[in-house]
Tab-separated table of C-alpha atoms and ligand atoms in Angstrom:
chain	number	residue	atom	x	y	z
A	1	UNK	CA	159.092	162.343	124.633
A	2	UNK	CA	162.606	161.752	125.803
A	3	UNK	CA	162.728	158.194	126.998
A	4	UNK	CA	160.811	157.239	123.882
A	5	UNK	CA	164.203	158.147	121.788
A	6	UNK	CA	166.446	157.271	123.969
A	7	UNK	CA	165.004	153.529	123.824
A	8	UNK	CA	166.377	153.748	120.193
A	9	UNK	CA	170.236	154.205	120.946
A	10	UNK	CA	172.440	152.016	121.807
A	11	UNK	CA	174.156	153.161	124.951
A	12	UNK	CA	177.049	152.739	125.959
A	13	UNK	CA	177.552	150.701	129.344
A	14	UNK	CA	180.029	151.194	132.422
A	15	UNK	CA	182.401	148.610	133.734
A	16	UNK	CA	179.355	147.936	135.879
A	17	UNK	CA	177.140	147.335	133.989
A	18	UNK	CA	175.151	149.841	134.372
A	19	UNK	CA	174.130	153.025	131.309
A	20	UNK	CA	176.699	155.390	131.215
A	21	UNK	CA	175.993	159.050	131.943
A	22	UNK	CA	176.817	160.184	128.036
A	23	UNK	CA	177.231	163.114	127.204
A	24	UNK	CA	179.618	163.704	124.646
A	25	UNK	CA	177.620	164.194	121.635
A	26	UNK	CA	179.008	167.268	120.574
A	27	UNK	CA	182.030	165.143	119.695
A	28	UNK	CA	180.823	161.489	118.542
A	29	UNK	CA	176.846	160.786	118.506
A	30	UNK	CA	175.752	157.362	120.359
A	31	UNK	CA	174.731	154.492	117.655
A	32	UNK	CA	171.095	154.089	117.108
A	33	UNK	CA	169.774	150.957	117.027
A	34	UNK	CA	168.002	150.794	113.183
A	35	UNK	CA	171.828	151.640	112.357
A	36	UNK	CA	173.109	147.462	111.730
A	37	UNK	CA	169.265	147.476	110.326
A	38	UNK	CA	170.241	150.322	107.327
A	39	UNK	CA	173.496	148.838	106.921
A	40	UNK	CA	172.752	144.708	107.022
A	41	UNK	CA	170.412	146.218	103.785
A	42	UNK	CA	172.864	147.012	101.636
A	43	UNK	CA	175.281	144.409	102.386
A	44	UNK	CA	173.360	141.777	101.610
A	45	UNK	CA	172.183	143.853	98.445
A	46	UNK	CA	175.995	143.504	98.125
A	47	UNK	CA	175.967	139.825	99.203
A	48	UNK	CA	173.419	139.015	96.100
A	49	UNK	CA	173.257	141.446	93.498
A	50	UNK	CA	177.137	142.246	93.188
A	51	UNK	CA	177.898	145.603	91.039
A	52	UNK	CA	173.660	145.130	89.586
A	53	UNK	CA	172.975	146.511	93.679
A	54	UNK	CA	173.708	150.277	91.607
A	55	UNK	CA	170.539	150.108	90.027
A	56	UNK	CA	169.201	147.326	91.179
A	57	UNK	CA	169.265	146.960	95.548
A	58	UNK	CA	165.893	147.929	97.205
A	59	UNK	CA	168.200	151.200	97.444
A	60	UNK	CA	170.090	151.541	94.356
A	61	UNK	CA	173.249	152.758	94.826
A	62	UNK	CA	173.186	155.517	92.176
A	63	UNK	CA	170.668	157.441	93.530
A	64	UNK	CA	171.547	156.502	97.317
A	65	UNK	CA	172.161	159.960	98.015
A	66	UNK	CA	168.924	161.074	97.449
A	67	UNK	CA	167.747	159.596	100.304
A	68	UNK	CA	168.708	161.166	102.095
A	69	UNK	CA	168.505	165.471	100.206
A	70	UNK	CA	164.826	165.842	102.328
A	71	UNK	CA	166.082	165.626	105.527
A	72	UNK	CA	168.978	167.347	105.567
A	73	UNK	CA	167.433	170.253	104.029
A	74	UNK	CA	164.727	169.916	106.263
A	75	UNK	CA	166.872	169.589	109.490
A	76	UNK	CA	169.464	172.381	108.113
A	77	UNK	CA	166.894	175.138	106.572
A	78	UNK	CA	167.753	174.753	102.386
A	79	UNK	CA	165.905	173.444	99.683
A	80	UNK	CA	167.280	169.539	99.048
A	81	UNK	CA	168.882	170.390	95.410
A	82	UNK	CA	170.872	173.097	98.099
A	83	UNK	CA	172.234	170.173	100.427
A	84	UNK	CA	174.762	167.053	99.631
A	85	UNK	CA	176.342	164.027	101.927
A	86	UNK	CA	180.280	164.292	100.873
A	87	UNK	CA	183.307	163.175	102.118
A	88	UNK	CA	184.286	165.115	105.180
A	89	UNK	CA	184.041	167.702	107.117
A	90	UNK	CA	187.591	169.977	106.021
A	91	UNK	CA	187.768	167.824	103.106
A	92	UNK	CA	184.867	169.403	102.305
A	93	UNK	CA	185.398	173.418	103.622
A	94	UNK	CA	188.623	172.726	100.857
A	95	UNK	CA	186.180	172.237	97.673
A	96	UNK	CA	184.061	175.172	98.912
A	97	UNK	CA	187.191	177.122	99.786
A	98	UNK	CA	188.335	176.603	96.415
A	99	UNK	CA	184.829	178.154	94.485
A	100	UNK	CA	183.920	180.737	97.264
A	101	UNK	CA	187.283	182.254	98.007
A	102	UNK	CA	189.286	184.235	94.607
A	103	UNK	CA	191.947	186.460	96.317
A	104	UNK	CA	193.271	189.297	94.770
A	105	UNK	CA	195.502	192.564	95.807
A	106	UNK	CA	192.919	194.152	97.169
A	107	UNK	CA	190.838	191.531	98.526
A	108	UNK	CA	192.463	188.941	100.366
A	109	UNK	CA	191.334	188.451	103.271
A	110	UNK	CA	189.501	185.641	105.073
A	111	UNK	CA	188.189	186.074	109.211
A	112	UNK	CA	187.155	183.470	111.091
A	113	UNK	CA	186.540	183.379	114.829
A	114	UNK	CA	188.659	183.732	117.428
A	115	UNK	CA	189.832	180.233	118.713
A	116	UNK	CA	188.418	178.341	114.974
A	117	UNK	CA	188.860	174.607	115.202
A	118	UNK	CA	192.583	173.805	114.286
A	119	UNK	CA	192.078	171.789	111.191
A	120	UNK	CA	189.833	174.948	110.162
A	121	UNK	CA	192.890	176.699	110.187
A	122	UNK	CA	194.782	174.804	108.734
A	123	UNK	CA	193.086	174.601	105.943
A	124	UNK	CA	193.064	177.698	105.289
A	125	UNK	CA	196.443	178.805	105.226
A	126	UNK	CA	196.578	176.376	103.280
A	127	UNK	CA	194.051	177.594	100.583
A	128	UNK	CA	195.772	181.089	101.157
A	129	UNK	CA	199.274	179.489	100.837
A	130	UNK	CA	198.537	178.428	97.730
A	131	UNK	CA	196.897	181.650	96.254
A	132	UNK	CA	200.535	182.865	96.756
A	133	UNK	CA	199.125	185.581	100.232
A	134	UNK	CA	200.594	185.340	103.490
A	135	UNK	CA	198.862	183.688	106.167
A	136	UNK	CA	199.491	185.816	108.727
A	137	UNK	CA	198.550	188.820	106.884
A	138	UNK	CA	195.315	187.136	105.311
A	139	UNK	CA	194.177	185.344	107.679
A	140	UNK	CA	192.129	187.743	110.381
A	141	UNK	CA	190.703	186.324	113.256
A	142	UNK	CA	188.188	188.178	115.252
A	143	UNK	CA	186.347	187.936	118.837
A	144	UNK	CA	182.415	187.282	117.420
A	145	UNK	CA	179.812	189.205	115.752
A	146	UNK	CA	180.574	193.067	117.279
A	147	UNK	CA	184.629	192.818	116.435
A	148	UNK	CA	183.636	191.351	112.827
A	149	UNK	CA	181.388	194.502	112.325
A	150	UNK	CA	183.886	196.584	112.868
A	151	UNK	CA	187.223	194.935	111.220
A	152	UNK	CA	184.214	195.330	108.275
A	153	UNK	CA	183.143	198.343	109.178
A	154	UNK	CA	187.032	199.893	108.628
A	155	UNK	CA	187.925	197.326	106.228
A	156	UNK	CA	186.032	195.289	104.531
A	157	UNK	CA	186.842	195.920	101.334
A	158	UNK	CA	190.011	194.167	102.080
A	159	UNK	CA	187.596	190.633	102.920
A	160	UNK	CA	186.993	188.324	100.575
A	161	UNK	CA	185.515	185.515	102.714
A	162	UNK	CA	183.778	185.558	105.959
A	163	UNK	CA	184.186	181.724	108.008
A	164	UNK	CA	182.928	181.646	111.049
A	165	UNK	CA	182.078	178.325	113.060
A	166	UNK	CA	178.405	178.557	113.851
A	167	UNK	CA	178.844	177.257	117.385
A	168	UNK	CA	182.821	177.583	118.376
A	169	UNK	CA	184.247	173.832	119.378
A	170	UNK	CA	185.491	174.588	122.729
A	171	UNK	CA	183.448	177.516	124.281
A	172	UNK	CA	179.930	176.642	123.082
A	173	UNK	CA	179.263	179.698	121.608
A	174	UNK	CA	177.105	180.159	119.451
A	175	UNK	CA	176.982	182.992	116.703
A	176	UNK	CA	174.282	184.989	115.205
A	177	UNK	CA	174.580	183.675	111.518
A	178	UNK	CA	172.219	185.901	110.003
A	179	UNK	CA	173.842	189.037	111.481
A	180	UNK	CA	177.132	187.844	110.632
A	181	UNK	CA	176.104	187.141	107.147
A	182	UNK	CA	173.898	190.394	106.326
A	183	UNK	CA	177.032	192.035	107.569
A	184	UNK	CA	179.773	190.356	104.712
A	185	UNK	CA	177.183	190.606	102.397
A	186	UNK	CA	177.084	193.973	102.536
A	187	UNK	CA	180.469	194.604	101.701
A	188	UNK	CA	180.429	192.482	99.408
A	189	UNK	CA	182.215	189.081	100.857
A	190	UNK	CA	181.480	185.339	100.918
A	191	UNK	CA	180.618	184.023	103.870
A	192	UNK	CA	179.874	180.444	104.791
A	193	UNK	CA	179.463	178.784	108.064
A	194	UNK	CA	181.751	175.548	109.539
A	195	UNK	CA	178.311	173.725	111.252
A	196	UNK	CA	180.189	170.983	113.336
A	197	UNK	CA	178.250	171.665	116.628
A	198	UNK	CA	175.306	173.406	115.292
A	199	UNK	CA	173.977	171.036	112.767
A	200	UNK	CA	171.621	168.633	114.486
A	201	UNK	CA	171.829	171.083	117.393
A	202	UNK	CA	170.243	174.160	117.055
A	203	UNK	CA	167.847	175.402	114.245
A	204	UNK	CA	169.492	176.146	111.320
A	205	UNK	CA	167.883	178.510	108.064
A	206	UNK	CA	170.873	178.518	105.872
A	207	UNK	CA	169.119	179.563	102.607
A	208	UNK	CA	166.735	182.078	104.278
A	209	UNK	CA	170.090	183.938	106.023
A	210	UNK	CA	171.403	183.982	102.401
A	211	UNK	CA	174.532	181.805	103.464
A	212	UNK	CA	176.652	181.038	100.395
A	213	UNK	CA	177.660	178.053	101.814
A	214	UNK	CA	178.081	176.063	104.811
A	215	UNK	CA	179.191	172.412	105.867
A	216	UNK	CA	179.054	170.143	108.791
A	217	UNK	CA	180.464	166.386	109.997
A	218	UNK	CA	177.709	163.807	110.842
A	219	UNK	CA	179.590	162.086	113.851
A	220	UNK	CA	178.397	165.137	116.467
A	221	UNK	CA	174.840	165.234	117.420
A	222	UNK	CA	174.205	163.539	113.671
A	223	UNK	CA	174.839	160.432	115.132
A	224	UNK	CA	176.840	159.457	112.229
A	225	UNK	CA	179.590	157.385	113.326
A	226	UNK	CA	183.060	157.738	113.525
A	227	UNK	CA	184.518	159.757	110.708
A	228	UNK	CA	181.183	158.897	109.107
A	229	UNK	CA	180.417	161.490	105.649
A	230	UNK	CA	180.477	165.143	105.459
A	231	UNK	CA	176.806	167.324	104.990
A	232	UNK	CA	177.381	170.422	102.847
A	233	UNK	CA	175.217	173.559	101.629
A	234	UNK	CA	175.949	175.588	98.983
A	235	UNK	CA	172.924	178.810	98.826
A	236	UNK	CA	170.768	177.978	94.939
A	237	UNK	CA	171.633	181.018	93.987
A	238	UNK	CA	175.076	179.682	93.217
A	239	UNK	CA	173.304	176.124	91.688
A	240	UNK	CA	174.053	176.608	88.590
A	241	UNK	CA	176.758	179.575	88.436
A	242	UNK	CA	179.095	177.903	86.760
A	243	UNK	CA	181.419	181.383	87.250
A	244	UNK	CA	182.722	179.913	90.477
A	245	UNK	CA	185.769	177.280	89.997
A	246	UNK	CA	185.414	174.285	91.259
A	247	UNK	CA	187.284	171.385	91.437
A	248	UNK	CA	185.623	168.544	89.223
A	249	UNK	CA	185.719	165.108	89.230
A	250	UNK	CA	182.716	161.995	87.732
A	251	UNK	CA	179.979	162.440	90.379
A	252	UNK	CA	179.651	165.379	89.753
A	253	UNK	CA	178.904	165.917	86.371
A	254	UNK	CA	175.230	165.953	85.273
A	255	UNK	CA	173.526	162.251	86.147
A	256	UNK	CA	171.835	162.325	82.617
A	257	UNK	CA	175.165	161.744	80.790
A	258	UNK	CA	177.732	161.124	83.643
A	259	UNK	CA	177.050	157.880	82.439
A	260	UNK	CA	178.058	158.470	78.403
A	261	UNK	CA	181.605	158.781	79.803
A	262	UNK	CA	182.197	162.925	78.107
A	263	UNK	CA	185.642	163.952	78.612
A	264	UNK	CA	184.409	167.766	79.019
A	265	UNK	CA	182.732	168.806	83.014
A	266	UNK	CA	178.835	169.723	83.076
A	267	UNK	CA	177.533	169.931	86.872
A	268	UNK	CA	174.597	168.524	88.771
A	269	UNK	CA	172.488	171.880	89.340
A	270	UNK	CA	173.473	172.661	92.868
A	271	UNK	CA	175.022	171.268	95.636
A	272	UNK	CA	175.507	168.061	94.272
A	273	UNK	CA	177.426	169.543	91.747
A	274	UNK	CA	180.645	169.827	94.107
A	275	UNK	CA	180.892	166.438	94.450
A	276	UNK	CA	183.887	164.515	93.346
A	277	UNK	CA	183.726	160.598	93.758
A	278	UNK	CA	180.908	158.037	94.101
A	279	UNK	CA	179.840	158.417	97.821
A	280	UNK	CA	180.476	155.644	100.301
A	281	UNK	CA	176.473	153.597	100.646
A	282	UNK	CA	177.397	151.887	103.346
A	283	UNK	CA	178.572	155.126	105.125
A	284	UNK	CA	174.986	157.037	103.905
A	285	UNK	CA	172.975	154.167	105.171
A	286	UNK	CA	174.313	154.308	108.973
A	287	UNK	CA	173.888	157.806	108.496
A	288	UNK	CA	170.176	157.136	107.069
A	289	UNK	CA	169.145	155.343	109.602
A	290	UNK	CA	169.938	158.963	112.132
A	291	UNK	CA	168.174	160.776	109.691
A	292	UNK	CA	165.195	159.212	110.347
A	293	UNK	CA	165.289	159.605	113.792
A	294	UNK	CA	166.206	162.985	113.315
A	295	UNK	CA	163.237	163.189	110.665
A	296	UNK	CA	160.484	161.879	113.125
A	297	UNK	CA	161.003	164.356	116.366
A	298	UNK	CA	161.873	167.103	114.254
A	299	UNK	CA	164.706	170.041	114.847
A	300	UNK	CA	162.059	172.577	116.381
A	301	UNK	CA	160.710	169.973	119.253
A	302	UNK	CA	164.187	168.941	119.814
A	303	UNK	CA	165.948	172.140	120.266
A	304	UNK	CA	162.771	173.111	122.768
A	305	UNK	CA	164.062	170.156	125.016
A	306	UNK	CA	167.566	170.576	124.682
A	307	UNK	CA	167.287	174.506	125.642
A	308	UNK	CA	165.589	172.746	128.653
A	309	UNK	CA	168.260	170.066	129.401
A	310	UNK	CA	170.735	172.235	129.301
A	311	UNK	CA	168.974	174.664	130.755
A	312	UNK	CA	168.511	172.305	133.962
A	313	UNK	CA	172.502	171.640	133.468
A	314	UNK	CA	173.516	175.214	134.107
A	315	UNK	CA	171.243	176.109	137.132
A	316	UNK	CA	172.534	173.049	138.428
A	317	UNK	CA	176.020	173.822	138.378
A	318	UNK	CA	175.956	177.995	138.618
A	319	UNK	CA	175.373	177.977	142.667
A	320	UNK	CA	178.874	175.932	142.780
A	321	UNK	CA	180.471	178.063	140.436
A	322	UNK	CA	182.970	180.840	140.894
A	323	UNK	CA	185.932	178.583	142.573
A	324	UNK	CA	186.746	175.416	141.142
A	325	UNK	CA	184.994	176.124	137.840
A	326	UNK	CA	183.478	178.997	135.835
A	327	UNK	CA	180.558	178.622	133.195
A	328	UNK	CA	183.077	179.502	130.281
A	329	UNK	CA	179.449	179.262	127.681
A	330	UNK	CA	177.309	182.524	127.122
A	331	UNK	CA	173.632	181.886	129.572
A	332	UNK	CA	171.867	183.302	126.151
A	333	UNK	CA	169.527	180.051	125.266
A	334	UNK	CA	170.189	182.021	122.022
A	335	UNK	CA	173.830	182.156	122.161
A	336	UNK	CA	174.856	178.316	122.387
A	337	UNK	CA	173.806	175.190	121.366
A	338	UNK	CA	173.796	171.746	123.605
A	339	UNK	CA	177.034	172.786	124.938
A	340	UNK	CA	178.166	173.858	128.530
A	341	UNK	CA	182.176	174.344	128.667
A	342	UNK	CA	183.315	173.715	131.950
A	343	UNK	CA	186.781	176.113	132.344
A	344	UNK	CA	188.970	174.153	135.383
A	345	UNK	CA	190.653	175.063	137.911
A	346	UNK	CA	191.856	171.384	138.769
A	347	UNK	CA	193.609	169.754	135.851
A	348	UNK	CA	190.670	169.229	133.216
A	349	UNK	CA	192.250	165.823	131.891
A	350	UNK	CA	193.181	164.118	135.561
A	351	UNK	CA	189.101	164.945	136.146
A	352	UNK	CA	187.201	163.867	133.359
A	353	UNK	CA	189.155	160.625	134.063
A	354	UNK	CA	188.028	160.581	137.477
A	355	UNK	CA	184.282	160.965	135.776
A	356	UNK	CA	184.958	158.442	133.516
A	357	UNK	CA	185.920	155.912	136.623
A	358	UNK	CA	182.419	156.393	137.518
A	359	UNK	CA	180.682	155.735	134.363
A	360	UNK	CA	180.166	159.485	133.043
A	361	UNK	CA	181.767	160.382	130.006
A	362	UNK	CA	182.490	164.066	128.324
A	363	UNK	CA	185.703	164.887	127.078
A	364	UNK	CA	188.154	168.087	127.823
A	365	UNK	CA	190.277	170.563	125.294
A	366	UNK	CA	193.414	171.563	126.273
A	367	UNK	CA	194.418	173.446	128.404
A	368	UNK	CA	191.405	173.896	131.341
A	369	UNK	CA	187.838	173.473	129.336
A	370	UNK	CA	185.496	170.859	129.861
A	371	UNK	CA	182.851	170.168	127.140
A	372	UNK	CA	179.569	168.330	128.632
A	373	UNK	CA	176.481	168.320	125.865
A	374	UNK	CA	172.866	166.712	127.024
A	375	UNK	CA	172.258	165.513	123.820
A	376	UNK	CA	168.231	165.460	123.213
A	377	UNK	CA	167.612	162.495	121.993
A	378	UNK	CA	169.017	160.347	124.368
A	379	UNK	CA	169.698	162.693	127.610
A	380	UNK	CA	167.615	162.518	130.545
A	381	UNK	CA	167.088	164.696	133.274
A	382	UNK	CA	168.425	162.018	135.639
A	383	UNK	CA	172.447	162.199	133.385
A	384	UNK	CA	171.902	165.796	134.573
A	385	UNK	CA	171.565	165.112	137.872
A	386	UNK	CA	174.304	162.257	137.846
A	387	UNK	CA	176.530	164.101	136.128
A	388	UNK	CA	176.104	167.086	138.076
A	389	UNK	CA	176.803	165.455	141.625
A	390	UNK	CA	179.954	163.143	139.909
A	391	UNK	CA	181.594	166.896	139.342
A	392	UNK	CA	181.037	168.723	141.809
A	393	UNK	CA	183.302	166.102	143.909
A	394	UNK	CA	185.744	165.243	140.922
A	395	UNK	CA	186.183	169.271	140.520
A	396	UNK	CA	187.004	170.553	143.825
A	397	UNK	CA	190.645	172.001	144.167
A	398	UNK	CA	192.157	169.856	146.680
A	399	UNK	CA	195.518	172.290	146.870
B	1	PLP	C1	184.351	172.570	114.291
B	1	PLP	C2	185.365	171.668	113.568
B	1	PLP	N1	185.615	171.751	112.894
B	1	PLP	C3	186.244	171.122	111.584
B	1	PLP	C4	186.711	169.641	112.587
B	1	PLP	C5	186.926	168.469	111.695
B	1	PLP	O1	186.447	167.400	110.880
B	1	PLP	P1	187.130	166.462	110.278
B	1	PLP	O2	187.928	165.420	110.569
B	1	PLP	O3	186.181	165.240	109.708
B	1	PLP	O4	187.194	167.022	108.919
B	1	PLP	C6	185.568	169.336	113.634
B	1	PLP	C7	186.084	168.032	113.867
B	1	PLP	O5	185.749	167.753	115.024
B	1	PLP	C8	185.719	170.270	114.368
B	1	PLP	O6	184.515	169.934	115.532
């Protein structure tokens, strides 16, 4: 499986012309070779048809989003009506929070995971302030599931929304999403997940877990390209819930009457009803190329391969851990995805640069975390051997 899919990606070259060791799918996934064809088809239809392409393109643009619905649903464990490709991640989080955060004086808190990605913190603080509450009081961070359960037990009635990452961007820790959802619902809170580091990485069952909403980006494990279009999930039980406030726009209007240009908004059923603008077809085409690959490979098989690869990375590093670095990601494969986060003693930016000079691409996050993620679609055990060899030289503290 490994070799079959690797050949279907462009692997960046090092200065010597050989394949880089690319372990950065947690940041920007590689380009599937079919992306060019998928985009070229839309460029050609635009060239030949102009505006007529909306209805007469090989894949009519008005319905282009539907081409992605089934694959996206399979990928995140949802029904096709529960998912939509739109905007980008933080924008989608804002749209979701507008609907699922309706604070009152009694219930105004949002609980996030400790060290949540800064964009989430900015978005949530701005939403809290928008409602006239004080972010210093209303945004609460907890270390994980245990601490969340304790907080909910003690003060659950003050919590309006729980918004966790599926996998934390820095530690690589995967959270127990079904448990978080059950605990939050038991106290009457809505629950959403930022799946930036989980979508296309681990197996998700968003519908069965009963999650209210989720949002993710597609430029990481999903290989949609830089700044690619985001994904969003809204549980079926909210599909026609018109009591939820939302920020509306014409593309979220019921497609049956969208072009009647009526002044009153009637939302499309399901996640599509949260769309605001008409989607960028070129971006959707790039994403579709990758989603077709995911569908062909199957997320269950990819995850099995991923557990194997990351386990191999861990077992290659573990005997050397302790002095120059520690592995900061949980060792239980169920509590992590593809990424291992290595906390270094040497300055992490310098180590990253040395690795890059040797054709090895990973990245770092302040203050001291090197992030390394073998992506099962294109990474091999040989990539891991090359990384470990170079890393053990670069990471050694020379002071
Ligand atoms: C966990 C997480 N949340 C949010 C974001 C922000 O994404 P965007 O810039 O697409 O809104 C990122 C970006 O890497 C992320 O990793």
